[in-house]
């Protein structure tokens, strides 16, 4: 019997029009273009400015682009997963709203939250449903409106994050393409170093939590940086070794876009030259759940059927991991 694997068969993206440049940030906080560029690699990021528009607005746009490009009938989609750390609303699923708006009327849907690893973990979930034969079309969307949780007076976070969304469709494949292996990890030790302190069940919203700015994301940058470098490098190396892949076998590294120095350290550890590393951090900053699919959308035309892709991510929690995937189509 032929083995069924889970392949990505289409991608789509959406980023808001408003461009927040390093120059503009210089007028908002005590920072400068040179510091941001050398320490992070970021030049600009996109911000969803319009009032009344949340993460679903971008998720819907990204999904609609995918549907149009791939000529997919939304009524055939079985499952819509929205990977996000910034849902439209607490409790009410952003994915349910997104699925209805894109016409996926026969799908069920839910959100998946694992901070910057949300999309990576979502790939595992989407692939498992396909491999088991349970569903035929799983739409995984990574979307985050990071500007909704950023304190634009805090120079240690506001320079990093941006808004965006991108989507990938997972379908069965019998040629051995798609997801090959995964190595996913988490460690609760990270909870103190990157979080929004209030607004959850541990510390519900109050006048006090608002006054003290506890609804914004805060991180101990240096600590997160160290964990990110060592863990993203470790899992990338591990997935290569486990699959008997040499650096020559790898066509692309698809790394979470948090900091160019983290990306370079990961690439160096597995010996990959820069031309094989996907990078768009200079344009979008860290879009949390959207970084990996935004890379796929931006590099889609360079990808060839059979290419070996190594995904790697690290995020709050801590959560991290690597996935080995064979690309399934020429665009
Ligand atoms: O996506 C999920 C996970 N998140 C990450 O992976 C982020 C990981 N962390 C990082 O990327 C980096 O730690 C940051 C970009 C957040 C910070 O870079 P860094 O090289 O670790 O800088 P630092 O925090 O060690 O700060 C160095 C100096 C400090 O000044 P002193 O103490 O040396 O005088 C900071 O106050 O840079 C100062 N600084 C800034 N200066 C200009 C911090 N932020 C800024 C800024 N502009 N925006």
Coordinates of C-alpha atoms and ligand atoms in Angstrom, one line a residue:
X1 CA 0.0 0.0 0.0
X2 CA 1.3 3.5 -0.9
X3 CA 2.1 5.6 2.1
X4 CA 0.1 8.9 2.3
X5 CA 2.2 12.0 3.2
X6 CA 1.0 15.5 3.8
X7 CA 2.1 18.1 1.3
X8 CA 1.8 21.8 1.1
X9 CA 0.0 22.4 -2.2
X10 CA -0.7 26.1 -2.2
X11 CA 0.2 29.3 -0.2
X12 CA -1.2 32.8 0.1
X13 CA -0.3 35.9 2.1
X14 CA -1.5 39.3 3.3
X15 CA 0.4 42.1 4.9
X16 CA -1.1 45.5 5.8
X17 CA -0.2 48.5 3.7
X18 CA 1.1 50.8 6.4
X19 CA 4.9 50.6 6.7
X20 CA 6.5 51.5 10.0
X21 CA 10.1 52.3 9.3
X22 CA 13.1 52.5 11.6
X23 CA 13.2 56.2 10.9
X24 CA 9.6 56.6 12.2
X25 CA 10.5 54.6 15.3
X26 CA 13.3 57.0 15.9
X27 CA 10.7 59.7 16.5
X28 CA 8.7 57.5 18.9
X29 CA 11.4 56.0 21.2
X30 CA 15.1 56.4 22.0
X31 CA 16.5 54.2 19.2
X32 CA 18.1 54.5 15.8
X33 CA 18.2 52.8 12.5
X34 CA 21.8 51.7 12.9
X35 CA 21.1 49.9 16.2
X36 CA 18.0 48.2 14.9
X37 CA 19.6 47.1 11.7
X38 CA 22.8 45.7 13.2
X39 CA 21.1 44.1 16.2
X40 CA 18.1 42.6 14.5
X41 CA 18.3 43.0 10.7
X42 CA 14.9 44.7 10.6
X43 CA 14.3 47.8 8.4
X44 CA 10.5 48.1 8.5
X45 CA 7.4 46.3 9.5
X46 CA 3.7 46.4 8.5
X47 CA 1.0 47.6 10.9
X48 CA -2.7 47.1 10.6
X49 CA -3.8 50.6 11.5
X50 CA -7.5 50.6 10.7
X51 CA -9.7 50.5 13.8
X52 CA -12.1 47.6 14.1
X53 CA -9.8 45.2 12.2
X54 CA -8.3 42.3 14.1
X55 CA -6.1 39.3 13.2
X56 CA -9.0 37.6 11.3
X57 CA -9.0 40.4 8.8
X58 CA -5.5 39.5 7.7
X59 CA -6.1 35.7 8.0
X60 CA -9.1 36.0 5.7
X61 CA -7.2 38.0 3.1
X62 CA -4.3 35.5 3.1
X63 CA -6.7 32.5 2.8
X64 CA -8.6 34.3 0.0
X65 CA -5.4 34.8 -1.9
X66 CA -4.6 31.1 -1.5
X67 CA -8.1 30.0 -2.6
X68 CA -7.9 32.3 -5.7
X69 CA -4.4 31.3 -6.7
X70 CA -5.0 27.6 -6.3
X71 CA -8.6 27.5 -7.6
X72 CA -9.6 25.7 -4.4
X73 CA -13.3 25.3 -3.7
X74 CA -13.6 26.5 -0.1
X75 CA -16.5 24.2 0.5
X76 CA -14.1 21.3 0.1
X77 CA -11.9 22.4 3.0
X78 CA -12.3 20.1 6.0
X79 CA -10.5 22.0 8.6
X80 CA -9.3 25.6 9.2
X81 CA -6.6 26.1 11.8
X82 CA -5.6 29.7 12.7
X83 CA -2.2 29.7 14.4
X84 CA -2.1 32.9 16.4
X85 CA -1.0 34.5 19.6
X86 CA -3.4 37.5 19.1
X87 CA -6.9 36.2 18.5
X88 CA -9.6 38.7 17.6
X89 CA -11.4 37.9 20.9
X90 CA -10.8 35.7 23.9
X91 CA -12.9 32.6 24.0
X92 CA -14.6 33.0 20.5
X93 CA -12.5 31.2 18.0
X94 CA -10.8 33.4 15.4
X95 CA -10.7 30.3 13.1
X96 CA -14.4 29.8 13.2
X97 CA -15.1 33.4 12.0
X98 CA -12.3 33.1 9.4
X99 CA -13.7 29.8 8.0
X100 CA -17.2 31.3 7.7
X101 CA -15.9 34.4 6.0
X102 CA -13.9 32.5 3.4
X103 CA -16.9 30.2 2.6
X104 CA -15.4 27.1 4.2
X105 CA -18.9 26.2 5.3
X106 CA -18.2 22.4 5.6
X107 CA -15.1 22.9 7.7
X108 CA -14.6 22.8 11.5
X109 CA -12.0 25.2 12.8
X110 CA -10.0 26.2 15.8
X111 CA -7.1 28.4 17.0
X112 CA -3.7 27.0 17.9
X113 CA -1.5 29.0 20.3
X114 CA 2.2 28.3 20.9
X115 CA 3.6 31.8 20.5
X116 CA 6.2 32.0 17.8
X117 CA 6.1 28.3 17.2
X118 CA 2.3 28.3 16.5
X119 CA 2.6 27.7 12.8
X120 CA 5.4 25.1 13.2
X121 CA 3.2 23.1 15.6
X122 CA 0.2 23.7 13.4
X123 CA 2.1 22.0 10.5
X124 CA 2.4 18.9 12.7
X125 CA -1.3 19.0 13.5
X126 CA -2.3 19.6 9.9
X127 CA 0.0 16.8 8.6
X128 CA -1.3 14.3 11.1
X129 CA -4.9 14.7 10.0
X130 CA -3.9 14.2 6.4
X131 CA -1.5 11.3 7.0
X132 CA -4.2 9.4 9.0
X133 CA -6.6 9.7 6.1
X134 CA -9.1 11.5 8.2
X135 CA -9.2 14.7 6.2
X136 CA -8.2 15.7 2.6
X137 CA -7.8 19.5 2.8
X138 CA -6.5 21.3 5.9
X139 CA -6.0 25.0 5.7
X140 CA -3.4 26.3 8.1
X141 CA -3.1 30.1 8.6
X142 CA -0.5 31.9 10.6
X143 CA -1.7 35.3 11.5
X144 CA -0.8 37.9 14.2
X145 CA -1.6 41.5 14.9
X146 CA 1.3 42.1 17.1
X147 CA 0.7 45.8 17.1
X148 CA -2.3 45.1 19.3
X149 CA -0.1 43.9 22.2
X150 CA 2.9 46.2 21.8
X151 CA 3.8 49.1 24.0
X152 CA 5.1 51.7 21.6
X153 CA 7.0 53.4 24.4
X154 CA 9.1 50.3 25.1
X155 CA 12.1 50.3 22.7
X156 CA 13.0 46.8 23.6
X157 CA 9.9 45.3 22.0
X158 CA 8.3 47.9 19.6
X159 CA 11.2 47.7 17.2
X160 CA 10.9 44.0 16.7
X161 CA 7.3 43.1 16.0
X162 CA 5.0 43.6 13.0
X163 CA 1.6 42.4 11.7
X164 CA 0.9 39.9 8.9
X165 CA -0.7 36.7 7.8
X166 CA 0.0 33.8 5.4
X167 CA -1.7 30.5 4.7
X168 CA -0.7 27.0 3.5
X169 CA -3.0 24.2 2.2
X170 CA -2.1 20.7 3.3
X171 CA -3.3 17.8 1.1
X172 CA -2.5 14.0 0.7
X173 CA 0.5 13.1 -1.4
X174 CA 1.5 9.6 -2.7
X175 CA 4.8 10.5 -4.2
X176 CA 6.6 10.8 -0.8
X177 CA 6.5 14.6 -0.8
X178 CA 5.5 16.8 2.1
X179 CA 6.2 16.5 5.8
X180 CA 9.0 13.9 6.4
X181 CA 9.9 14.3 10.1
X182 CA 9.5 16.6 13.0
X183 CA 11.2 17.3 16.3
X184 CA 9.1 19.5 18.5
X185 CA 9.9 20.6 22.1
X186 CA 8.7 22.8 24.9
X187 CA 9.9 23.9 28.3
X188 CA 7.8 25.8 30.9
X189 CA 10.9 27.4 32.2
X190 CA 10.5 30.0 29.5
X191 CA 7.2 31.4 30.8
X192 CA 8.8 34.1 32.9
X193 CA 11.0 35.5 30.1
X194 CA 8.4 36.2 27.3
X195 CA 4.8 36.9 28.2
X196 CA 1.8 39.2 28.6
X197 CA 1.4 39.2 32.4
X198 CA -2.3 40.2 32.7
X199 CA -5.6 39.5 31.0
X200 CA -5.4 35.7 31.4
X201 CA -6.8 33.5 34.1
X202 CA -3.8 34.0 36.4
X203 CA -4.1 37.8 36.6
X204 CA -7.4 39.0 35.1
X205 CA -7.7 42.5 33.8
X206 CA -8.2 45.2 36.4
X207 CA -7.6 49.0 36.7
X208 CA -4.3 48.2 38.2
X209 CA -3.1 45.9 35.5
X210 CA -4.0 48.4 32.8
X211 CA -2.2 51.3 34.7
X212 CA 0.9 49.2 35.1
X213 CA 1.0 48.2 31.4
X214 CA 0.7 44.5 32.1
X215 CA -1.4 43.9 28.9
X216 CA 1.6 44.4 26.7
X217 CA 4.1 41.7 25.7
X218 CA 7.4 41.9 27.6
X219 CA 10.5 39.9 27.2
X220 CA 13.9 39.5 28.7
X221 CA 15.5 39.8 25.3
X222 CA 19.0 38.6 26.2
X223 CA 17.7 35.4 27.9
X224 CA 15.3 34.6 25.1
X225 CA 18.0 35.3 22.6
X226 CA 20.4 32.7 24.2
X227 CA 17.7 30.0 24.4
X228 CA 16.6 30.7 20.9
X229 CA 20.1 30.4 19.4
X230 CA 21.0 27.2 21.2
X231 CA 17.6 25.5 20.8
X232 CA 16.9 26.4 17.2
X233 CA 20.4 25.3 16.2
X234 CA 20.1 22.0 18.2
X235 CA 16.9 20.9 16.7
X236 CA 18.0 21.8 13.2
X237 CA 21.1 19.8 13.6
X238 CA 19.2 16.9 15.1
X239 CA 16.6 16.7 12.3
X240 CA 19.4 16.6 9.7
X241 CA 21.3 13.9 11.5
X242 CA 18.2 11.8 12.2
X243 CA 17.3 11.9 8.5
X244 CA 20.9 11.3 7.2
X245 CA 20.9 14.7 5.5
X246 CA 24.1 16.5 4.8
X247 CA 24.2 20.3 4.3
X248 CA 24.3 19.6 0.5
X249 CA 21.0 17.8 0.7
X250 CA 19.3 20.8 2.2
X251 CA 17.8 23.3 -0.3
X252 CA 16.3 25.8 2.1
X253 CA 16.4 26.7 5.7
X254 CA 13.0 28.3 6.7
X255 CA 13.7 29.9 10.0
X256 CA 11.4 31.9 12.3
X257 CA 12.2 35.6 11.7
X258 CA 12.9 37.0 15.2
X259 CA 16.4 38.3 14.8
X260 CA 18.8 38.0 11.9
X261 CA 21.6 37.0 14.4
X262 CA 19.5 34.0 15.5
X263 CA 18.9 33.0 11.9
X264 CA 22.6 33.3 11.1
X265 CA 23.6 31.2 14.1
X266 CA 21.2 28.5 13.2
X267 CA 22.4 28.4 9.6
X268 CA 26.1 28.4 10.6
X269 CA 25.5 25.5 13.0
X270 CA 24.3 23.3 10.1
X271 CA 26.8 24.8 7.7
X272 CA 24.4 26.4 5.2
X273 CA 25.4 29.2 3.0
X274 CA 23.3 32.4 3.1
X275 CA 21.8 31.7 -0.4
X276 CA 20.0 28.7 1.1
X277 CA 18.4 30.6 4.0
X278 CA 15.0 32.3 3.6
X279 CA 15.0 35.8 5.1
X280 CA 12.4 38.5 4.9
X281 CA 12.8 40.0 8.4
X282 CA 14.0 43.3 6.9
X283 CA 10.5 43.9 5.5
X284 CA 8.2 42.5 8.1
X285 CA 10.1 42.2 11.5
X286 CA 8.8 39.4 13.7
X287 CA 5.2 38.6 12.8
X288 CA 5.1 35.7 15.3
X289 CA 2.8 33.0 13.8
X290 CA 3.1 34.4 10.3
X291 CA 6.8 34.3 9.7
X292 CA 7.2 30.8 8.3
X293 CA 4.2 30.9 5.9
X294 CA 5.2 34.5 4.8
X295 CA 8.6 33.1 3.8
X296 CA 7.0 30.3 1.8
X297 CA 4.8 32.9 0.0
X298 CA 7.7 35.2 -0.7
X299 CA 10.0 32.4 -1.9
X300 CA 7.3 30.4 -3.7
X301 CA 8.6 31.1 -7.2
X302 CA 12.1 29.9 -6.2
X303 CA 10.9 26.6 -4.8
X304 CA 11.1 23.4 -6.9
X305 CA 9.3 20.1 -6.5
X306 CA 11.4 17.8 -4.4
X307 CA 13.3 20.6 -2.6
X308 CA 14.3 19.7 0.9
X309 CA 13.2 22.4 3.4
X310 CA 14.1 22.6 7.0
X311 CA 11.8 24.7 9.2
X312 CA 12.9 25.9 12.6
X313 CA 11.2 28.1 15.1
X314 CA 11.5 29.3 18.7
X315 CA 9.0 31.1 20.8
X316 CA 7.4 32.0 24.1
X317 CA 6.6 29.2 26.6
X318 CA 9.3 28.2 25.6
X319 CA 8.2 26.3 22.5
X320 CA 10.5 25.3 19.6
X321 CA 11.3 22.7 17.1
X322 CA 12.2 21.7 13.5
X323 CA 10.4 20.1 10.6
X324 CA 11.8 18.5 7.5
X325 CA 9.5 18.9 4.5
X326 CA 9.8 18.1 0.8
X327 CA 8.3 20.8 -1.4
X328 CA 5.6 19.4 -3.6
X329 CA 5.2 21.7 -6.6
X330 CA 6.7 24.1 -9.1
X331 CA 4.9 27.4 -9.3
Ligands
LIG1 O1 10.2 35.5 18.5 C1 10.2 34.9 19.8 C2 11.4 35.1 20.5 N1 12.0 36.4 20.6 C3 13.2 36.5 20.2 O2 13.8 35.6 19.7 C4 14.0 37.8 20.6 C5 15.3 37.5 21.2 N2 16.0 38.6 21.6 C6 16.6 39.5 20.7 O3 16.4 39.4 19.5 C7 17.5 40.5 21.3 O4 17.8 40.2 22.6 C8 16.9 42.0 21.2 C9 16.8 42.4 19.8 C10 15.6 42.0 21.9 C11 17.9 42.9 21.9 O5 19.2 42.8 21.4 P1 20.5 42.6 22.3 O6 21.6 42.6 21.4 O7 20.2 41.3 23.1 O8 20.5 43.9 23.2 P2 20.5 44.0 24.8 O9 19.1 43.7 25.3 O10 21.6 43.2 25.3 O11 20.8 45.5 24.9 C12 22.0 46.1 24.6 C13 22.0 47.6 24.8 C14 21.4 48.0 26.1 O12 22.1 49.1 26.5 P3 23.3 49.0 27.6 O13 22.7 48.4 28.8 O14 24.3 48.1 27.0 O15 23.7 50.4 27.8 C15 20.0 48.3 25.8 O16 19.4 49.3 26.7 O17 21.1 48.2 23.8 C16 20.1 49.0 24.4 N3 18.9 48.9 23.7 C17 18.6 49.7 22.6 N4 19.3 50.7 22.1 C18 18.8 51.3 21.0 C19 17.8 48.0 23.8 N5 16.9 48.3 22.9 C20 17.3 49.3 22.1 C21 16.8 50.0 21.0 N6 17.6 51.0 20.5 N7 15.6 49.7 20.5

